[in-house]
Short mmCIF file of C-alpha atoms in Angstrom, two decimals:
data_model
loop_
_atom_site.label_atom_id
_atom_site.label_comp_id
_atom_site.label_asym_id
_atom_site.label_seq_id
_atom_site.Cartn_x
_atom_site.Cartn_y
_atom_site.Cartn_z
CA MET A 18 209.29 123.35 115.65
CA ALA A 19 207.52 126.36 114.14
CA GLY A 20 208.69 128.58 116.93
CA SER A 21 212.31 127.59 116.41
CA ALA A 22 211.96 128.28 112.68
CA LEU A 23 210.76 131.79 113.39
CA LYS A 24 213.84 132.44 115.49
CA SER A 25 216.19 131.13 112.84
CA PRO A 26 219.07 133.46 111.84
CA LYS A 27 217.95 133.17 108.21
CA ASP A 28 216.12 136.50 108.48
CA GLU A 29 215.16 139.38 110.76
CA SER A 30 211.63 140.62 111.28
CA ALA A 31 210.36 143.35 108.99
CA ALA A 32 210.27 145.80 111.87
CA GLY A 33 213.82 145.00 112.85
CA GLU A 34 214.99 145.41 109.28
CA THR A 35 213.31 148.80 109.08
CA ARG A 36 214.98 149.97 112.30
CA ARG A 37 218.34 148.77 111.07
CA ARG A 38 218.05 150.74 107.84
CA LYS A 39 216.98 153.88 109.66
CA GLN A 40 219.90 153.63 112.08
CA ALA A 41 222.42 152.87 109.33
CA SER A 42 225.19 155.31 108.67
CA PRO A 43 225.38 156.91 105.23
CA VAL A 44 228.58 155.05 104.43
CA VAL A 45 228.50 153.63 100.91
CA GLU A 46 230.63 151.18 98.97
CA SER A 47 234.23 152.22 98.46
CA SER A 48 234.91 153.76 95.07
CA LYS A 49 237.92 151.43 94.75
CA PRO A 50 236.71 148.22 96.40
CA ARG A 51 238.69 145.04 96.75
CA LEU A 52 237.85 142.63 93.97
CA LEU A 53 236.82 139.75 96.22
CA ARG A 54 234.42 141.98 98.15
CA VAL A 55 232.92 143.40 94.97
CA LEU A 56 232.24 140.07 93.30
CA GLY A 57 228.76 138.80 94.07
CA PRO A 58 225.59 138.62 91.94
CA GLY A 59 227.50 139.12 88.69
CA LEU A 60 230.04 136.39 89.44
CA ILE A 61 227.39 133.88 90.51
CA THR A 62 225.23 134.74 87.51
CA GLY A 63 228.12 134.32 85.10
CA ALA A 64 229.19 131.01 86.61
CA SER A 65 225.64 129.63 86.60
CA ASP A 66 225.48 130.42 82.88
CA ASP A 67 227.87 127.48 82.37
CA ASP A 68 225.34 124.92 83.59
CA PRO A 69 225.35 121.28 82.39
CA SER A 70 223.01 122.24 79.55
CA GLY A 71 225.41 124.99 78.51
CA ILE A 72 228.33 122.58 78.76
CA ALA A 73 226.46 120.28 76.37
CA THR A 74 225.98 123.15 73.90
CA TYR A 75 229.63 124.22 74.05
CA SER A 76 230.83 120.60 73.81
CA GLN A 77 228.64 119.98 70.79
CA ALA A 78 229.88 123.19 69.13
CA GLY A 79 233.54 122.31 69.65
CA ALA A 80 233.13 118.68 68.65
CA GLN A 81 231.16 119.45 65.50
CA PHE A 82 232.92 122.56 64.20
CA GLY A 83 236.25 122.64 65.99
CA PHE A 84 237.88 126.02 66.57
CA ALA A 85 235.92 127.63 63.72
CA ILE A 86 233.02 128.55 66.02
CA THR A 87 234.88 129.83 69.08
CA TRP A 88 234.64 133.43 67.79
CA THR A 89 231.00 133.44 68.92
CA LEU A 90 232.17 133.74 72.54
CA LEU A 91 234.22 136.85 71.75
CA PHE A 92 231.17 138.29 69.98
CA THR A 93 228.72 137.57 72.81
CA TYR A 94 230.89 138.89 75.65
CA PRO A 95 230.08 142.63 75.36
CA LEU A 96 226.43 141.87 74.61
CA MET A 97 225.86 139.61 77.60
CA SER A 98 227.92 141.84 79.90
CA VAL A 99 225.91 144.97 79.14
CA VAL A 100 222.57 143.18 79.37
CA GLN A 101 223.48 141.65 82.72
CA GLU A 102 224.81 144.98 83.98
CA ILE A 103 221.50 146.57 83.00
CA SER A 104 219.55 143.93 84.90
CA GLY A 105 221.72 144.52 87.98
CA ARG A 106 221.19 148.26 87.75
CA ILE A 107 217.42 147.81 87.61
CA GLY A 108 217.48 145.98 90.94
CA ARG A 109 219.99 148.29 92.62
CA THR A 110 218.34 151.49 91.40
CA THR A 111 214.67 150.69 92.06
CA GLY A 112 215.00 148.21 94.92
CA LYS A 113 212.69 145.91 92.94
CA GLY A 114 213.18 142.99 90.59
CA ILE A 115 212.43 142.97 86.88
CA ALA A 116 208.99 141.36 87.24
CA ALA A 117 207.96 143.85 89.92
CA ASN A 118 208.94 146.78 87.69
CA ILE A 119 207.06 145.35 84.71
CA ARG A 120 204.00 144.75 86.93
CA GLU A 121 203.95 148.34 88.15
CA HIS A 122 204.57 150.16 84.88
CA TYR A 123 203.47 147.99 81.94
CA PRO A 124 200.45 145.91 80.83
CA ASN A 125 199.74 142.85 82.96
CA TRP A 126 199.40 140.47 80.01
CA ILE A 127 203.03 141.08 79.04
CA LEU A 128 204.20 140.15 82.52
CA GLN A 129 202.01 137.05 82.82
CA THR A 130 203.11 135.75 79.41
CA ILE A 131 206.79 136.25 80.23
CA VAL A 132 206.53 134.66 83.67
CA ALA A 133 204.60 131.62 82.38
CA ALA A 134 207.14 130.98 79.63
CA LEU A 135 210.04 131.48 82.07
CA LEU A 136 208.58 128.93 84.50
CA VAL A 137 208.24 126.33 81.75
CA ALA A 138 211.75 126.93 80.34
CA ASN A 139 213.41 126.95 83.78
CA THR A 140 211.68 123.75 84.91
CA ILE A 141 212.71 121.90 81.76
CA ASN A 142 216.25 123.26 82.14
CA ILE A 143 216.37 122.08 85.77
CA GLY A 144 215.36 118.61 84.61
CA ALA A 145 218.05 118.55 81.93
CA ASP A 146 220.72 119.76 84.38
CA LEU A 147 219.77 117.25 87.08
CA GLY A 148 219.82 114.48 84.50
CA ALA A 149 223.30 115.48 83.37
CA MET A 150 224.50 115.55 86.99
CA GLY A 151 223.08 112.06 87.57
CA ASP A 152 224.74 110.78 84.42
CA ALA A 153 228.07 112.29 85.49
CA VAL A 154 228.01 110.55 88.88
CA ASN A 155 227.02 107.31 87.19
CA LEU A 156 229.99 107.61 84.84
CA LEU A 157 232.38 108.22 87.74
CA VAL A 158 231.23 105.69 90.33
CA GLY A 159 228.36 103.71 88.82
CA GLY A 160 225.06 103.18 90.60
CA PRO A 161 221.45 104.20 89.95
CA LYS A 162 221.00 107.49 88.13
CA PHE A 163 217.53 108.06 89.59
CA ALA A 164 218.90 108.08 93.14
CA TYR A 165 221.53 110.69 92.25
CA VAL A 166 218.99 112.90 90.46
CA LEU A 167 216.60 112.78 93.41
CA ALA A 168 219.40 113.44 95.91
CA PHE A 169 220.70 116.46 93.97
CA GLY A 170 217.18 117.87 93.58
CA VAL A 171 216.37 117.55 97.28
CA LEU A 172 219.76 118.99 98.29
CA CYS A 173 219.38 122.07 96.06
CA ALA A 174 215.87 122.74 97.36
CA LEU A 175 216.80 122.30 101.03
CA LEU A 176 219.81 124.61 100.79
CA GLN A 177 217.71 127.43 99.38
CA VAL A 178 214.91 127.01 101.90
CA PHE A 179 216.82 126.49 105.12
CA MET A 180 220.34 127.91 104.78
CA GLN A 181 220.99 131.42 106.04
CA TYR A 182 221.15 133.82 103.08
CA ALA A 183 224.69 135.11 103.69
CA ARG A 184 226.04 131.57 104.05
CA TYR A 185 224.11 130.39 101.02
CA VAL A 186 225.57 133.14 98.84
CA SER A 187 229.01 132.23 100.18
CA VAL A 188 228.43 128.61 99.16
CA LEU A 189 227.45 129.71 95.65
CA LYS A 190 230.59 131.84 95.38
CA TRP A 191 232.77 128.89 96.39
CA LEU A 192 230.98 126.65 93.89
CA THR A 193 232.12 128.97 91.10
CA LEU A 194 235.64 127.61 91.71
CA VAL A 195 234.47 124.26 90.32
CA LEU A 196 234.54 125.83 86.88
CA PHE A 197 238.34 125.98 87.05
CA ALA A 198 238.15 122.26 86.30
CA TYR A 199 237.62 123.14 82.65
CA PHE A 200 240.80 125.17 82.57
CA GLY A 201 242.45 121.99 83.82
CA THR A 202 241.17 119.98 80.87
CA VAL A 203 242.73 122.46 78.44
CA MET A 204 246.07 122.01 80.18
CA VAL A 205 246.10 118.22 79.83
CA VAL A 206 245.13 117.97 76.14
CA ASN A 207 247.23 118.78 73.11
CA VAL A 208 245.90 122.09 71.73
CA PRO A 209 247.17 123.59 68.45
CA TRP A 210 247.19 127.11 69.87
CA LYS A 211 247.81 128.89 66.57
CA GLU A 212 244.73 127.30 65.04
CA ALA A 213 242.75 127.97 68.22
CA ALA A 214 243.71 131.67 68.23
CA GLN A 215 242.81 131.99 64.57
CA GLY A 216 239.35 130.53 65.18
CA PHE A 217 238.78 132.82 68.17
CA PHE A 218 239.87 136.13 66.66
CA ILE A 219 238.91 135.63 62.99
CA PRO A 220 235.19 134.87 62.46
CA THR A 221 234.45 131.98 60.15
CA PHE A 222 231.06 131.57 58.51
CA SER A 223 229.43 128.61 56.83
CA LYS A 224 226.40 128.01 54.63
CA ASP A 225 225.67 124.85 56.60
CA ALA A 226 222.30 125.17 58.43
CA ALA A 227 223.72 123.16 61.34
CA PHE A 228 226.43 125.80 61.80
CA TRP A 229 223.90 128.60 62.20
CA THR A 230 221.71 126.47 64.43
CA THR A 231 224.74 126.04 66.69
CA VAL A 232 225.46 129.78 66.61
CA VAL A 233 221.89 130.41 67.70
CA ALA A 234 222.26 127.80 70.47
CA VAL A 235 225.41 129.50 71.76
CA LEU A 236 223.61 132.87 71.81
CA GLY A 237 220.64 131.36 73.64
CA THR A 238 222.93 129.71 76.16
CA THR A 239 225.01 132.78 76.96
CA ILE A 240 222.13 135.29 77.02
CA SER A 241 219.25 133.68 78.96
CA PRO A 242 216.27 135.36 80.65
CA TYR A 243 216.61 133.48 83.94
CA LEU A 244 219.99 135.18 84.42
CA PHE A 245 218.38 138.63 84.08
CA PHE A 246 215.80 137.95 86.79
CA TRP A 247 218.36 136.36 89.12
CA GLN A 248 220.92 139.16 89.02
CA ALA A 249 218.35 141.93 89.44
CA SER A 250 216.75 140.13 92.40
CA GLN A 251 220.11 139.45 94.04
CA GLU A 252 220.88 143.15 93.94
CA VAL A 253 217.56 143.72 95.72
CA GLU A 254 218.46 141.08 98.31
CA ASP A 255 221.83 142.72 98.92
CA ILE A 256 220.16 146.06 99.61
CA ALA A 257 218.38 144.44 102.55
CA GLU A 258 221.49 142.60 103.71
CA VAL A 259 223.89 145.57 103.72
CA PRO A 260 222.63 148.25 106.15
CA GLU A 261 224.26 151.15 104.30
CA ARG A 262 222.61 150.37 100.97
CA LYS A 263 219.32 151.85 99.83
CA PRO A 264 217.65 151.91 96.40
CA LEU A 265 219.42 154.56 94.35
CA VAL A 266 216.16 156.35 93.64
CA LYS A 267 216.06 157.06 97.41
CA ALA A 268 219.82 157.50 97.90
CA PRO A 269 221.27 158.94 94.70
CA ARG A 270 224.58 159.74 96.46
CA GLN A 271 225.35 156.01 96.43
CA GLY A 272 224.90 155.82 92.66
CA SER A 273 228.48 156.26 91.47
CA ASP A 274 229.99 153.68 93.81
CA ALA A 275 227.12 151.23 93.42
CA ASN A 276 227.18 151.31 89.63
CA GLU A 277 230.96 150.94 89.59
CA ARG A 278 230.66 147.86 91.79
CA ILE A 279 227.96 146.37 89.55
CA SER A 280 230.08 147.00 86.45
CA ILE A 281 233.19 145.34 87.90
CA ASP A 282 231.19 142.42 89.29
CA THR A 283 229.32 141.84 86.04
CA TYR A 284 232.20 142.22 83.60
CA VAL A 285 234.43 139.92 85.66
CA GLY A 286 231.62 137.40 86.07
CA MET A 287 230.76 137.35 82.38
CA ALA A 288 234.44 137.13 81.40
CA PHE A 289 234.81 134.13 83.70
CA SER A 290 231.70 132.58 82.16
CA ASN A 291 232.92 132.96 78.58
CA LEU A 292 236.47 131.84 79.37
CA VAL A 293 235.06 128.63 80.84
CA ALA A 294 232.88 128.17 77.77
CA LEU A 295 235.95 128.77 75.59
CA ALA A 296 237.92 126.18 77.56
CA ILE A 297 235.16 123.62 76.95
CA MET A 298 235.03 124.41 73.23
CA VAL A 299 238.82 124.27 72.89
CA THR A 300 239.01 120.97 74.79
CA THR A 301 236.38 119.27 72.66
CA ALA A 302 237.71 120.81 69.43
CA ALA A 303 241.27 119.63 70.13
CA THR A 304 240.17 116.12 71.08
CA LEU A 305 236.74 115.05 69.83
CA HIS A 306 236.64 117.10 66.61
CA ALA A 307 240.24 116.23 65.83
CA SER A 308 239.49 112.51 66.23
CA GLY A 309 236.32 112.66 64.14
CA ASN A 310 233.92 112.24 67.09
CA THR A 311 231.46 115.00 66.19
CA ASP A 312 228.12 113.57 67.33
CA ILE A 313 227.87 114.89 70.91
CA GLN A 314 224.41 115.60 72.30
CA THR A 315 224.86 115.87 76.08
CA SER A 316 227.55 116.95 78.54
CA SER A 317 227.90 113.39 79.87
CA GLN A 318 228.47 112.11 76.33
CA ALA A 319 231.23 114.68 75.97
CA ALA A 320 232.85 113.53 79.22
CA GLU A 321 232.64 109.86 78.20
CA ALA A 322 234.00 110.57 74.72
CA LEU A 323 237.01 112.37 76.24
CA LYS A 324 238.22 109.25 78.05
CA PRO A 325 239.73 107.35 75.10
CA VAL A 326 241.22 110.44 73.41
CA ALA A 327 242.30 112.60 76.38
CA GLY A 328 242.71 110.12 79.22
CA GLU A 329 241.12 109.32 82.57
CA PHE A 330 242.15 112.59 84.22
CA ALA A 331 240.48 114.81 81.62
CA PHE A 332 237.39 112.59 81.78
CA ALA A 333 237.25 112.81 85.59
CA ILE A 334 237.64 116.57 85.92
CA PHE A 335 235.21 117.21 83.07
CA SER A 336 232.62 115.01 84.84
CA LEU A 337 233.22 116.63 88.23
CA GLY A 338 232.74 120.02 86.59
CA ILE A 339 229.30 118.95 85.37
CA ILE A 340 228.27 118.05 88.92
CA GLY A 341 229.63 121.25 90.44
CA THR A 342 228.09 123.55 87.85
CA GLY A 343 224.76 121.80 88.27
CA LEU A 344 224.81 122.44 92.01
CA LEU A 345 225.32 126.10 91.18
CA ALA A 346 222.86 126.42 88.29
CA VAL A 347 219.84 124.47 89.55
CA PRO A 348 219.25 126.83 92.52
CA VAL A 349 219.64 129.85 90.22
CA LEU A 350 217.08 128.43 87.79
CA ALA A 351 214.58 127.61 90.54
CA GLY A 352 215.27 130.86 92.38
CA SER A 353 214.82 133.08 89.33
CA ALA A 354 211.49 131.38 88.59
CA ALA A 355 210.35 131.99 92.17
CA TYR A 356 211.42 135.65 92.08
CA ALA A 357 209.57 136.25 88.81
CA LEU A 358 206.36 134.49 89.87
CA GLY A 359 206.42 135.98 93.37
CA GLU A 360 206.89 139.54 92.13
CA ALA A 361 204.16 139.05 89.52
CA ARG A 362 201.77 137.79 92.21
CA LYS A 363 202.85 140.38 94.84
CA TRP A 364 204.07 137.66 97.21
CA PRO A 365 206.75 138.24 99.83
CA VAL A 366 209.93 137.11 98.09
CA GLY A 367 213.58 136.70 98.98
CA LEU A 368 216.06 134.07 100.09
CA ALA A 369 216.82 136.20 103.14
CA ARG A 370 213.27 135.72 104.42
CA GLN A 371 212.25 132.98 106.82
CA PRO A 372 210.45 130.07 105.13
CA LEU A 373 207.22 130.79 107.04
CA ALA A 374 207.36 134.45 105.99
CA ALA A 375 207.53 133.61 102.26
CA ARG A 376 205.71 130.29 101.93
CA ALA A 377 204.62 130.71 98.32
CA PHE A 378 208.07 131.87 97.22
CA TYR A 379 209.83 128.88 98.75
CA ALA A 380 207.07 126.53 97.59
CA THR A 381 207.76 127.67 94.02
CA ILE A 382 211.45 126.82 94.44
CA VAL A 383 210.63 123.36 95.79
CA ILE A 384 207.95 122.61 93.19
CA ALA A 385 210.12 123.79 90.27
CA THR A 386 213.04 121.68 91.49
CA LEU A 387 210.96 118.55 92.09
CA ALA A 388 209.20 119.03 88.75
CA GLY A 389 212.66 119.09 87.19
CA VAL A 390 213.44 115.81 88.98
CA ALA A 391 210.24 114.31 87.55
CA ILE A 392 211.11 115.46 84.04
CA SER A 393 214.61 114.03 84.34
CA LEU A 394 213.27 110.64 85.46
CA SER A 395 210.41 110.56 82.95
CA PRO A 396 210.50 108.93 79.48
CA VAL A 397 210.81 112.42 77.94
CA ASP A 398 213.78 112.58 75.59
CA PRO A 399 216.29 114.83 77.43
CA ILE A 400 217.76 116.10 74.17
CA LYS A 401 214.34 117.17 72.87
CA ALA A 402 213.49 118.68 76.26
CA LEU A 403 216.71 120.67 76.19
CA PHE A 404 216.03 121.80 72.64
CA TRP A 405 212.58 123.11 73.50
CA SER A 406 213.94 124.76 76.62
CA ALA A 407 216.45 126.60 74.42
CA VAL A 408 213.68 127.57 71.99
CA ILE A 409 211.50 128.96 74.80
CA ASN A 410 214.47 130.75 76.39
CA GLY A 411 215.42 132.30 73.06
CA VAL A 412 211.87 133.50 72.45
CA VAL A 413 211.32 134.77 76.02
CA ALA A 414 214.65 136.62 76.10
CA VAL A 415 213.52 139.07 73.43
CA PRO A 416 210.45 140.58 75.16
CA VAL A 417 212.26 140.53 78.51
CA MET A 418 215.19 142.47 77.02
CA VAL A 419 212.80 144.92 75.35
CA MET A 420 211.08 145.53 78.70
CA MET A 421 214.45 145.94 80.44
CA MET A 422 215.56 148.53 77.89
CA LEU A 423 212.28 150.40 78.25
CA ILE A 424 212.56 150.34 82.05
CA THR A 425 216.13 151.64 82.07
CA SER A 426 215.23 154.39 79.58
CA ASN A 427 212.29 155.62 81.65
CA PRO A 428 213.18 158.53 83.97
CA LYS A 429 209.98 157.95 85.98
CA ILE A 430 211.41 154.58 87.03
CA MET A 431 215.18 155.13 87.02
CA ARG A 432 215.20 158.85 87.84
CA LYS A 433 218.69 160.23 87.14
CA PHE A 434 220.08 156.72 86.56
CA VAL A 435 218.57 156.06 83.12
CA ILE A 436 220.86 154.06 80.83
CA LYS A 437 222.43 156.24 78.15
CA GLY A 438 225.21 156.24 75.57
CA ALA A 439 227.13 153.11 74.64
CA ARG A 440 225.33 150.90 77.18
CA ARG A 441 221.96 151.80 75.71
CA THR A 442 223.20 151.22 72.16
CA ILE A 443 224.76 147.85 73.00
CA GLY A 444 221.67 146.86 74.99
CA TRP A 445 219.40 147.44 72.01
CA LEU A 446 221.94 145.74 69.71
CA ALA A 447 221.90 142.67 71.97
CA THR A 448 218.10 142.71 71.85
CA ALA A 449 218.14 142.86 68.05
CA VAL A 450 220.68 140.03 67.87
CA MET A 451 218.54 137.84 70.14
CA ALA A 452 215.45 138.65 68.07
CA ALA A 453 217.30 137.57 64.94
CA ALA A 454 218.51 134.46 66.75
CA ALA A 455 214.97 133.57 67.86
CA ILE A 456 213.71 133.99 64.29
CA GLY A 457 216.63 131.94 63.00
CA MET A 458 215.96 129.22 65.55
CA GLY A 459 212.32 129.12 64.49
CA VAL A 460 213.21 128.91 60.81
CA THR A 461 215.80 126.17 61.25
CA SER A 462 213.39 124.20 63.45
CA PHE A 463 211.00 123.73 60.54
CA ILE A 464 213.46 123.23 57.70
#
């Protein structure tokens, strides 16, 4: 059994990989690549941002405040896009993930604190997402929620451990199509488009503390630290998978094409993410808020509440979307935790490695996923768990973003590819906004 695992197509030996890179031609990515070939880490990252927990946040925002809060998605788009692009550039330029760069160039206590908090937040988030997926299946077909939660958890872990990397990434790309379900819900409900456009393009503010708490929740949902670690590490994985690619610090000639690809991938992925979030907000605003049903706490509650006001079809596709996005997001949450911990501990990491060649990395994925299953099936209040996950994510995002900005401004790390100009300005602006959001979240938590 062990011998067959070692011969699995999931990975090549280190020596073989080295030979392949040395023999590779200097061909680089086309300067005008086809969109479908370009889309990869950025698309998957953007789609996984709309996980069941995010769906709950967007549903609650739309149900409680209607179209008046949809402007937050227009505001967050450039911020999240630049931050994610920066994370991708870190991986592509250095050939190392964010945690590995922090470990090599900055104090160890900063790294250990960030990684510990990320592990806690991701595990809680996995539990919340698996619980929402179980609830969604229960709403559609009935049956025991615990069985669905366990089945989803085991499936997500097995796919990451045993599926060949290229096929696994392909599966994640196809899963992003599930999010089109939420565009379907918009099409089957009666939307007052003039009012919706006004709410999206003209910011509305309120003195209500609940309004600002929701704004903070939207920020924390769209700009999350696990997404930074995932996208950077996927760029590193792709360097190993594509023979022509090398870290830009070693192959600066590839810089222009590589950075163009990352930009297209990221901006398309983040646009897709925010359009899906907008579709969810518009759907719940036009139905639940309009009918006075404003007390929505979870994504499954939103799906169930849609049935009497929007019909069986809207209810069904909304529920199916929860399941599909969970299958996409849970592996990203577990994987980003494993990348961060593995790089911090100097373990062999990577989904392209054989399981026996990266035991600790894959063990982290399995343990984080199963711990999420345990949290979902425990007496812990899922709403409180999700709240504290958001709090931790919001707090962790700030130091991670500060470290990312310092890394990308350091010529010793990035060489000629330091981040300058508008990207640097927007990156620091996003960091300041998240710092203000974290402070605001802390203040509103104790009022």
